[in-house]
Tab-separated table of C-alpha atoms in Angstrom:
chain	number	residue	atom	x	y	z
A	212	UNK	CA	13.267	-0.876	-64.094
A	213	UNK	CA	15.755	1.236	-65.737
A	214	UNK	CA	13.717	4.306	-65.181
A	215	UNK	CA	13.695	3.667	-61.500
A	216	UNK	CA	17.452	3.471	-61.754
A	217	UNK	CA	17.999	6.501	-63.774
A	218	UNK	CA	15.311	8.228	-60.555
A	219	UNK	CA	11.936	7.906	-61.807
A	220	UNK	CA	9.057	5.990	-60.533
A	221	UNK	CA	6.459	7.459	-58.476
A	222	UNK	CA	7.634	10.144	-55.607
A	223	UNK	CA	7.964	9.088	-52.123
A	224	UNK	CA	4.269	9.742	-50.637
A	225	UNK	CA	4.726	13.023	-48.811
A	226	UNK	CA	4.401	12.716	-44.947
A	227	UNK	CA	1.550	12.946	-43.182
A	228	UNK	CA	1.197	16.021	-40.664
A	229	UNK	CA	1.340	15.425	-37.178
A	230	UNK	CA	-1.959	15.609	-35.679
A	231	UNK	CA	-2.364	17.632	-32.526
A	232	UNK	CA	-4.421	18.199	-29.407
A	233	UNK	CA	-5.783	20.442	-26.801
A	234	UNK	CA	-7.299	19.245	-23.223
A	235	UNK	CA	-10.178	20.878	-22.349
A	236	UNK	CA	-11.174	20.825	-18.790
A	237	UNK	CA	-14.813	21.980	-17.909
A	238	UNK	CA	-15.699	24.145	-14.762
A	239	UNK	CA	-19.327	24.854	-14.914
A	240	UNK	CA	-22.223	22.477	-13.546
A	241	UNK	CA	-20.467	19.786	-11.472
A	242	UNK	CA	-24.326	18.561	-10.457
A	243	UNK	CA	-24.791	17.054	-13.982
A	244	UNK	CA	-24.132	13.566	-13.886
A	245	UNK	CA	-21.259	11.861	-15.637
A	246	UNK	CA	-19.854	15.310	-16.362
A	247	UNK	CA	-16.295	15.080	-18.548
A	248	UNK	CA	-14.168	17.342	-16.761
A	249	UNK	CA	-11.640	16.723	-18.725
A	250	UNK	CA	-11.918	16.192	-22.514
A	251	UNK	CA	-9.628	15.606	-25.555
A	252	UNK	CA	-9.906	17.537	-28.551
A	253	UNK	CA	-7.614	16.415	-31.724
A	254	UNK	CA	-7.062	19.155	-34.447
A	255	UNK	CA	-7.184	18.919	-38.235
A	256	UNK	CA	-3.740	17.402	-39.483
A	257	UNK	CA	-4.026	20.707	-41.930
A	258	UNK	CA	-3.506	23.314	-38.867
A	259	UNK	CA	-6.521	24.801	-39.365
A	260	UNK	CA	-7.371	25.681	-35.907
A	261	UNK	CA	-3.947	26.679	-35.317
A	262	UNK	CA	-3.430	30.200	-36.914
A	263	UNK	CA	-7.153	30.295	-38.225
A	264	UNK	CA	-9.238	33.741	-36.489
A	265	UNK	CA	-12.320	31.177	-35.427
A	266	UNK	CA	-10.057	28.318	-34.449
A	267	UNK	CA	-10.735	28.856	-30.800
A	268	UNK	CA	-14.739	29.178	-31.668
A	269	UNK	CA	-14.352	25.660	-33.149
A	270	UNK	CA	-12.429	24.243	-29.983
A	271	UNK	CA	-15.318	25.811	-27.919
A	272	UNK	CA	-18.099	24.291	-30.405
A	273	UNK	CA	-16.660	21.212	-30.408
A	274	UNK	CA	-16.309	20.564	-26.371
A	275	UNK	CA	-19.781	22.470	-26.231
A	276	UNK	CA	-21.440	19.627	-29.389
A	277	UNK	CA	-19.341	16.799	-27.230
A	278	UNK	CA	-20.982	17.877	-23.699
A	279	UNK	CA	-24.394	18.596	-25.227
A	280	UNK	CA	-24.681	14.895	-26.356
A	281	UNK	CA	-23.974	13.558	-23.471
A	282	UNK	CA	-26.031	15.552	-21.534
A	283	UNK	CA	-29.183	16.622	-23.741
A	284	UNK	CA	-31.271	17.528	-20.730
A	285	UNK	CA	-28.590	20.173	-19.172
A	286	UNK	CA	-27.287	21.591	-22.136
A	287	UNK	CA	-24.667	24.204	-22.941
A	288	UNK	CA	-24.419	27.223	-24.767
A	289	UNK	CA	-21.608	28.343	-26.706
A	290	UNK	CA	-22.038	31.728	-26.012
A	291	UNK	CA	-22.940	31.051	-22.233
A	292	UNK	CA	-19.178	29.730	-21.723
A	293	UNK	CA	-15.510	31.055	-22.442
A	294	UNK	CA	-11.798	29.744	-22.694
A	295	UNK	CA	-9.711	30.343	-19.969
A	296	UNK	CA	-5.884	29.197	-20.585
A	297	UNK	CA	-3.830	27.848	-17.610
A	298	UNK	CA	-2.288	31.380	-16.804
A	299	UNK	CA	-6.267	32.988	-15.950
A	300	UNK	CA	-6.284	34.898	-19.183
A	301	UNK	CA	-9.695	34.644	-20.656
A	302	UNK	CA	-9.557	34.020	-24.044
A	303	UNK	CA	-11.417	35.736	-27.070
A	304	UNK	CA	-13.194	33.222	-29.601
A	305	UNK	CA	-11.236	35.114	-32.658
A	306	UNK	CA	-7.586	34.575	-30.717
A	307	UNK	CA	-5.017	32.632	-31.671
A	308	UNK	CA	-4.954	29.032	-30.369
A	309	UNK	CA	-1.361	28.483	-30.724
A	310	UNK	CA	-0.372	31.792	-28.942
A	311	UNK	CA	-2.531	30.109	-25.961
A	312	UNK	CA	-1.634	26.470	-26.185
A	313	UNK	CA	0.947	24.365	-27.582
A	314	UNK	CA	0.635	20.425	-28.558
A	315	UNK	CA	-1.325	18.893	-25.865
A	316	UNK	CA	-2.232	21.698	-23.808
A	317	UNK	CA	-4.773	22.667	-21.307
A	318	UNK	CA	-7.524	25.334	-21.705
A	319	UNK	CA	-9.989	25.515	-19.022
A	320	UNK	CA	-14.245	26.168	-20.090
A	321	UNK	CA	-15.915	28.314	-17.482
A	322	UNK	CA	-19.239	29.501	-17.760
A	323	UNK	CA	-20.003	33.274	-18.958
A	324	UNK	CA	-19.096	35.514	-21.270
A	325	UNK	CA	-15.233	36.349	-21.595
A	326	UNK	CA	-14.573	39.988	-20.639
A	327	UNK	CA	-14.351	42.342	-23.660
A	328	UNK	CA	-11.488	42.560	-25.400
A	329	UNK	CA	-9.483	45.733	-26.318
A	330	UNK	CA	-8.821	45.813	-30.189
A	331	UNK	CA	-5.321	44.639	-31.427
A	332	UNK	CA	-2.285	46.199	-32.005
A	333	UNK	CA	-0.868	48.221	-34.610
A	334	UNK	CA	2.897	48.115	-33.964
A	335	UNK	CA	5.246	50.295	-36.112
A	336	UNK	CA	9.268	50.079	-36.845
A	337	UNK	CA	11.270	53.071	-38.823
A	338	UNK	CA	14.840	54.066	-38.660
A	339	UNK	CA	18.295	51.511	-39.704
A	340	UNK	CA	17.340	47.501	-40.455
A	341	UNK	CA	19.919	45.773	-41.774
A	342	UNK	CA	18.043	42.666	-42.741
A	343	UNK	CA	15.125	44.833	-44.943
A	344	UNK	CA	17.437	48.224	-46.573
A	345	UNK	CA	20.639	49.740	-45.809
A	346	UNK	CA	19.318	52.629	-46.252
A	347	UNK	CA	16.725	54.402	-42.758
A	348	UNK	CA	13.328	52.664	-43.221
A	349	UNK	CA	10.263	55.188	-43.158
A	350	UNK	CA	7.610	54.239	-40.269
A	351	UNK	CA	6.534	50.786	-40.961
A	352	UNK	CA	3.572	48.584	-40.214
A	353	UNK	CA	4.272	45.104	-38.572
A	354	UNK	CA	1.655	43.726	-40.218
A	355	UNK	CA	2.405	39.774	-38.617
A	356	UNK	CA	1.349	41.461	-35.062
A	357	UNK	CA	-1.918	43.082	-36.255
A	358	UNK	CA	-4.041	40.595	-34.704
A	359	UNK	CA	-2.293	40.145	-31.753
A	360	UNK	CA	-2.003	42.246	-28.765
A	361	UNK	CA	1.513	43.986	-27.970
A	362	UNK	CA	1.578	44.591	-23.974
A	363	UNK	CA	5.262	45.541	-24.166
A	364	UNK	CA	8.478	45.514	-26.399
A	365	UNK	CA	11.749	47.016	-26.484
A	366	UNK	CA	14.429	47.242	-29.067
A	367	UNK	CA	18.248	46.090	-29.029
A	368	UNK	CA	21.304	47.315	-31.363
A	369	UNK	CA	19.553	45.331	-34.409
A	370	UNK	CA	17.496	43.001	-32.725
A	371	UNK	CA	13.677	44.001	-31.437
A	372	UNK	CA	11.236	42.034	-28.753
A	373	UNK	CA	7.888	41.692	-28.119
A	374	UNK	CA	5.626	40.371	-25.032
A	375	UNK	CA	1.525	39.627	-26.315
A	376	UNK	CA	-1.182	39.157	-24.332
A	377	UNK	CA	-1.314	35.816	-24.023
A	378	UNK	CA	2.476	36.034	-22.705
A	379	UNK	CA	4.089	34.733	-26.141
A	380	UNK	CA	7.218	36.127	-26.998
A	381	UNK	CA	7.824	37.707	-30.668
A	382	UNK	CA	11.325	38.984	-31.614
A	383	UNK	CA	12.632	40.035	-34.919
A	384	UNK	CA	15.729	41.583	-36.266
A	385	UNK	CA	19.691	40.166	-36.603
A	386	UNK	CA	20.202	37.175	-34.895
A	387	UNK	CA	23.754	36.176	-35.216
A	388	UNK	CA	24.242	35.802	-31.184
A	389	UNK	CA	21.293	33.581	-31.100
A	390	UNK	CA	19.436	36.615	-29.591
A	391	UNK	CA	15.806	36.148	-30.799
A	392	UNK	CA	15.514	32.961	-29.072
A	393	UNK	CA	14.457	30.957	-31.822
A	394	UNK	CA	17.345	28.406	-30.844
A	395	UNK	CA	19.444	29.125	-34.244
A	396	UNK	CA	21.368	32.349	-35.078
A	397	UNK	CA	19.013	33.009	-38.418
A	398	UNK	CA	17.785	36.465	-38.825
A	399	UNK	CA	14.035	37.073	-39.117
A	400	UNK	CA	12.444	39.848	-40.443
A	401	UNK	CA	9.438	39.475	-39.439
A	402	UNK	CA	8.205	38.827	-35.850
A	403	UNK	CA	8.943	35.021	-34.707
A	404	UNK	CA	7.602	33.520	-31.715
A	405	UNK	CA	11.142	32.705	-29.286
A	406	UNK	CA	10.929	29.342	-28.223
A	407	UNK	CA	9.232	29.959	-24.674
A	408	UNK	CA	7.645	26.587	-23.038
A	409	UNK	CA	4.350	28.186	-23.387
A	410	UNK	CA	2.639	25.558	-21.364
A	411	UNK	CA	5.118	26.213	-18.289
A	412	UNK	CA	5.344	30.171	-18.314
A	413	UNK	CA	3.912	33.307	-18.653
A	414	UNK	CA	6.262	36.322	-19.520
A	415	UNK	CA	5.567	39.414	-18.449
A	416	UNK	CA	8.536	41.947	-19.769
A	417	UNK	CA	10.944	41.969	-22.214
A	418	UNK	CA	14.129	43.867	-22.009
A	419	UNK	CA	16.834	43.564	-25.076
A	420	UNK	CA	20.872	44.339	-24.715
A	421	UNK	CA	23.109	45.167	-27.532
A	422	UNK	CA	23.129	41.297	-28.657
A	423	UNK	CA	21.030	39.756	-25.942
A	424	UNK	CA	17.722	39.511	-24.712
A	425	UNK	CA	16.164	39.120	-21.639
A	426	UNK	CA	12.451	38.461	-20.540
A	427	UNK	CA	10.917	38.879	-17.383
A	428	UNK	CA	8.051	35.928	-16.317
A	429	UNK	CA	4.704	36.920	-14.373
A	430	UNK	CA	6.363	34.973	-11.461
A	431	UNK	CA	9.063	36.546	-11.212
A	432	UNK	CA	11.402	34.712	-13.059
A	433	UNK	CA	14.006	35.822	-15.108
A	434	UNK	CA	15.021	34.100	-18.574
A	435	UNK	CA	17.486	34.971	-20.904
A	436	UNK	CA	19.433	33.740	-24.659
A	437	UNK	CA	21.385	35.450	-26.756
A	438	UNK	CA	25.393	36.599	-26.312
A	439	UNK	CA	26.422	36.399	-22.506
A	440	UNK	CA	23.844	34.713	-21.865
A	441	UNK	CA	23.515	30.382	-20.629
A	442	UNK	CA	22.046	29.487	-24.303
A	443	UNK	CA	20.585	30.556	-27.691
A	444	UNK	CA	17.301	28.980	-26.497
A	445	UNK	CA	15.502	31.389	-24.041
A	446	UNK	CA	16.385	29.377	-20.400
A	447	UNK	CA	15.474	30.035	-16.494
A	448	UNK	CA	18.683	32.130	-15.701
A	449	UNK	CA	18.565	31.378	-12.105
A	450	UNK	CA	19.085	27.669	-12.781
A	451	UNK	CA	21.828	28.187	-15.578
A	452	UNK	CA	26.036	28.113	-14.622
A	453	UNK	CA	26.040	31.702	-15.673
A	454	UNK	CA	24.190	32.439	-11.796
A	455	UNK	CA	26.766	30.499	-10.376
A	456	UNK	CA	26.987	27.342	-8.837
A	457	UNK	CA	24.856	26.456	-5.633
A	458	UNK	CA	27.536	23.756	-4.744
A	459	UNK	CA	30.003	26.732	-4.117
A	460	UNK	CA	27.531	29.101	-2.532
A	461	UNK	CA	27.226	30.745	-5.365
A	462	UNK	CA	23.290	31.953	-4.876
A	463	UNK	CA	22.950	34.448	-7.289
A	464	UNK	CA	19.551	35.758	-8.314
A	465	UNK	CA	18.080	32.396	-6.935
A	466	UNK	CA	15.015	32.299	-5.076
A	467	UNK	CA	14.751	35.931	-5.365
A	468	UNK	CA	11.146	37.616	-7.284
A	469	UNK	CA	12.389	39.203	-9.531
A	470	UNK	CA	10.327	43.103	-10.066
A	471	UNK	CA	12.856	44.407	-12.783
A	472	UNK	CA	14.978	43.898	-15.235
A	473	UNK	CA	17.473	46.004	-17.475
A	474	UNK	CA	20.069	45.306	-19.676
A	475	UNK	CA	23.226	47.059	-21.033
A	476	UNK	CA	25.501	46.641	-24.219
A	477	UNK	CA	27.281	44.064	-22.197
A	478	UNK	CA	25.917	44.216	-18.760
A	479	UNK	CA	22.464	43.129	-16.451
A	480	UNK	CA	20.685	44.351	-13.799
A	481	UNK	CA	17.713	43.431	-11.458
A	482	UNK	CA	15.706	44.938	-8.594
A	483	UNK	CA	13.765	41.731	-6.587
A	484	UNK	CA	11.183	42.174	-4.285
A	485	UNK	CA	13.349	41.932	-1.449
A	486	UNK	CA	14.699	45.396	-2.513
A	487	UNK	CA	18.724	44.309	-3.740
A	488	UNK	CA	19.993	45.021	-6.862
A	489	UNK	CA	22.435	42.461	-8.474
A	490	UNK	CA	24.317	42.969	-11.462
A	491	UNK	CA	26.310	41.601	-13.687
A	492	UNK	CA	28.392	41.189	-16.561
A	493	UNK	CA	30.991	43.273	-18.409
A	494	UNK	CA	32.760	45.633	-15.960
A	495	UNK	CA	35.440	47.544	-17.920
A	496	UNK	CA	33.742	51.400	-17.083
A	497	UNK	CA	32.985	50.105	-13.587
A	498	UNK	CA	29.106	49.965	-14.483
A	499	UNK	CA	28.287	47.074	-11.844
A	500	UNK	CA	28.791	49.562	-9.513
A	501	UNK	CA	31.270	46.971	-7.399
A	502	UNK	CA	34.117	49.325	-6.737
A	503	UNK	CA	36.819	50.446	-8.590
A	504	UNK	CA	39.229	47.911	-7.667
A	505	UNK	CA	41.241	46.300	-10.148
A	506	UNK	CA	40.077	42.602	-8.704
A	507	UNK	CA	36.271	43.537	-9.948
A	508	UNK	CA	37.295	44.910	-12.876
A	509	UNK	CA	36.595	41.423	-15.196
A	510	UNK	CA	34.419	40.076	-17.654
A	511	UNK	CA	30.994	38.072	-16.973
A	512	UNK	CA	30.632	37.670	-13.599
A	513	UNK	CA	28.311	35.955	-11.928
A	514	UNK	CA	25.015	37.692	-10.260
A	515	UNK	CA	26.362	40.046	-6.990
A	516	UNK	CA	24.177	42.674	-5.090
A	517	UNK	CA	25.236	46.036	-4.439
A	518	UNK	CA	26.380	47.075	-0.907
A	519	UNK	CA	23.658	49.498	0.660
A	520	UNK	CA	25.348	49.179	4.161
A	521	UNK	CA	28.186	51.447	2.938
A	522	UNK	CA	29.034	54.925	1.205
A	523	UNK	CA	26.581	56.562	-0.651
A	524	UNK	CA	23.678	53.762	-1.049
A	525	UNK	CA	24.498	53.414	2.930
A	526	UNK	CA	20.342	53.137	4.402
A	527	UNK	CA	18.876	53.789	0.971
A	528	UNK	CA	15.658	51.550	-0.756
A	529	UNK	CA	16.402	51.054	-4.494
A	530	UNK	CA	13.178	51.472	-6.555
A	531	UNK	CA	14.271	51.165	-9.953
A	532	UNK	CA	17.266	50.688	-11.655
A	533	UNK	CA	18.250	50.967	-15.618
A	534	UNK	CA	21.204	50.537	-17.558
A	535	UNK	CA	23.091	52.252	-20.475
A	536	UNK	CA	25.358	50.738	-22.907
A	537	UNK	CA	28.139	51.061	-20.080
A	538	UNK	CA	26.788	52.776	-16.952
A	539	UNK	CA	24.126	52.082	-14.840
A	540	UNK	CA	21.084	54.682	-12.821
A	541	UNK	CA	19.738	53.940	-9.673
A	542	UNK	CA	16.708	55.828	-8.404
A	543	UNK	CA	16.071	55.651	-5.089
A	544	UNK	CA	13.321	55.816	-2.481
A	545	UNK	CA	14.736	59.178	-1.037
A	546	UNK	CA	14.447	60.470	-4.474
A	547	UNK	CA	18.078	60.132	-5.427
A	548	UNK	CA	19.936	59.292	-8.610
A	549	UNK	CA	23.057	57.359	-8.405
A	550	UNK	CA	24.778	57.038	-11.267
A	551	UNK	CA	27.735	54.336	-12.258
């Protein structure tokens, strides 16, 4: 008894890991009888399958074992059939499972072999870090991103951002604006996934500001965290106060497809299918390219498309637009450069 009181005793019995799952749906021989389209799949408590190279071979093999003793007389193959997540991307046995589907969610089985894949990436960082040296890093591997595949990244003031494959999000860098998306303002140094609801989107692009970070879905829809932006936690912009309130008639980028995105030290700008151009944000150079009137010239406005019924964008079709820590380029369809 007294060593109990003085803190001994046995240790309190360590918690057990949440066990998790994946659905698997089946899409192959709908002729077989009693066929389980849909199957559960529970994962080691360990995480195992999570992070491991073959944990989507042992997903497969295990659906493909389940099927096979149901129906001995049709049997599958597990190299006859591949993984298909809920985007259409055909998945490699040796991917990541995690990168493709988060607690509870749905692959899809589809008979053949998956497509080949290209090998992964080998992504490299030199220059100023503050979070590794003060002093200019020589060229660096990334070696956390090695087995994934990069499709496109882009680097803030001290921040960087990268879009996989599979549509997962990885930043890295300073994070004291909350502008890696992790939901906290703690610096990484290596590559973190942001906290992108994996199971609802599919990004696309990513685009960094000075202190801010925004990412561009295959949709067409544009989320954003960091400084400026609605939260720390990567959210729909469109459906965030910061694109105004639809109350007031305050539209903003809403309902618009979204076909590019750039970002400033302080300011935003998009090009939608519809061909406008809205931007926002700081205004102090005149970079939104609003006017030079004293009325426009404030702080974090809301979303507002350029004029191209008057003065020089007057009957001109924008196709791409980029912006500079404070000024912004339009290109045009005429094959002119506005600058602001």
């Amino acid at each position: 008894d007294d060593g109990a009181e003085a803190g001994g005793g046995a240790p309190p019995a360590p918690k057990k890991r949440k066990r998790t799952w994946r659905f698997i749906v089946y899409h192959g021989d709908k002729a077989a009888r009693r066929l389980p389209h849909s199957v559960r799949l529970k994962c080691p408590r360990n995480g195992t399958w999570e992070q491991a190279i073959d944990g989507l071979a042992l997903v497969k093999a295990t659906f493909v074992e389940r099927y096979n003793a149901v129906h001995a007389k049709r049997p599958l193959a597990a190299g006859d059939v591949h993984l298909v997540d809920r985007f259409g991307n055909a998945i490699a046995d040796d991917d990541v499972l995690a990168l493709y589907a988060t607690r509870g969610g749905l692959l899809h089985l589809v008979n053949g072999r998956a497509p080949p894949k290209p090998p992964s990436s080998v992504v490299l960082m030199w220059g100023y870090n503050s979070i590794h040296s003060a002093k200019p890093l020589p060229p660096t591997r990334l070696e956390v991103l090695d087995r994934f595949r990069v499709k496109y990244m882009d680097c803030g003031w001290l921040h960087a951002a990268s879009v996989l494959e599979s549509g997962a999000v990885f930043c890295w860098g300073s994070n004291e604006f909350g502008q890696l998306g992790t939901g906290d303002e703690i610096k990484r140094p290596a590559p973190t996934a942001a906290a992108i609801p994996r199971d609802e989107v599919r990004m696309a692009r990513i685009t960094c500001g000075a202190y801010f970070t925004l990412a561009l879905a295959a949709k067409g829809e544009l989320y954003s965290w960091g400084r400026y932006q609605p939260s720390n936690w990567p959210r729909l912009f469109a459906d965030s106060w910061c694109n105004g309130y639809e109350s007031k008639g305050e539209m903003g980028i809403k309902g618009e497809v979204i076909m590019q995105c750039s970002a400033g030290e302080a300011h935003m700008a998009v090009l939608t299918k519809s061909q406008k151009v809205f931007t926002w944000g700081y205004n102090e150079q005149f970079q939104l390219g609003w006017g030079e009137r004293t009325s426009t010239k404030e702080g974090q406005q809301k979303p507002r498309p350029l004029n191209f019924d008057e003065g020089e964008l007057r009957g001109e079709t924008p196709v791409q637009v980029s912006c500079g820590a404070a000024h912004t380029a339009l290109a045009t369809a005429s094959g002119k450069l506005r600058m602001r």
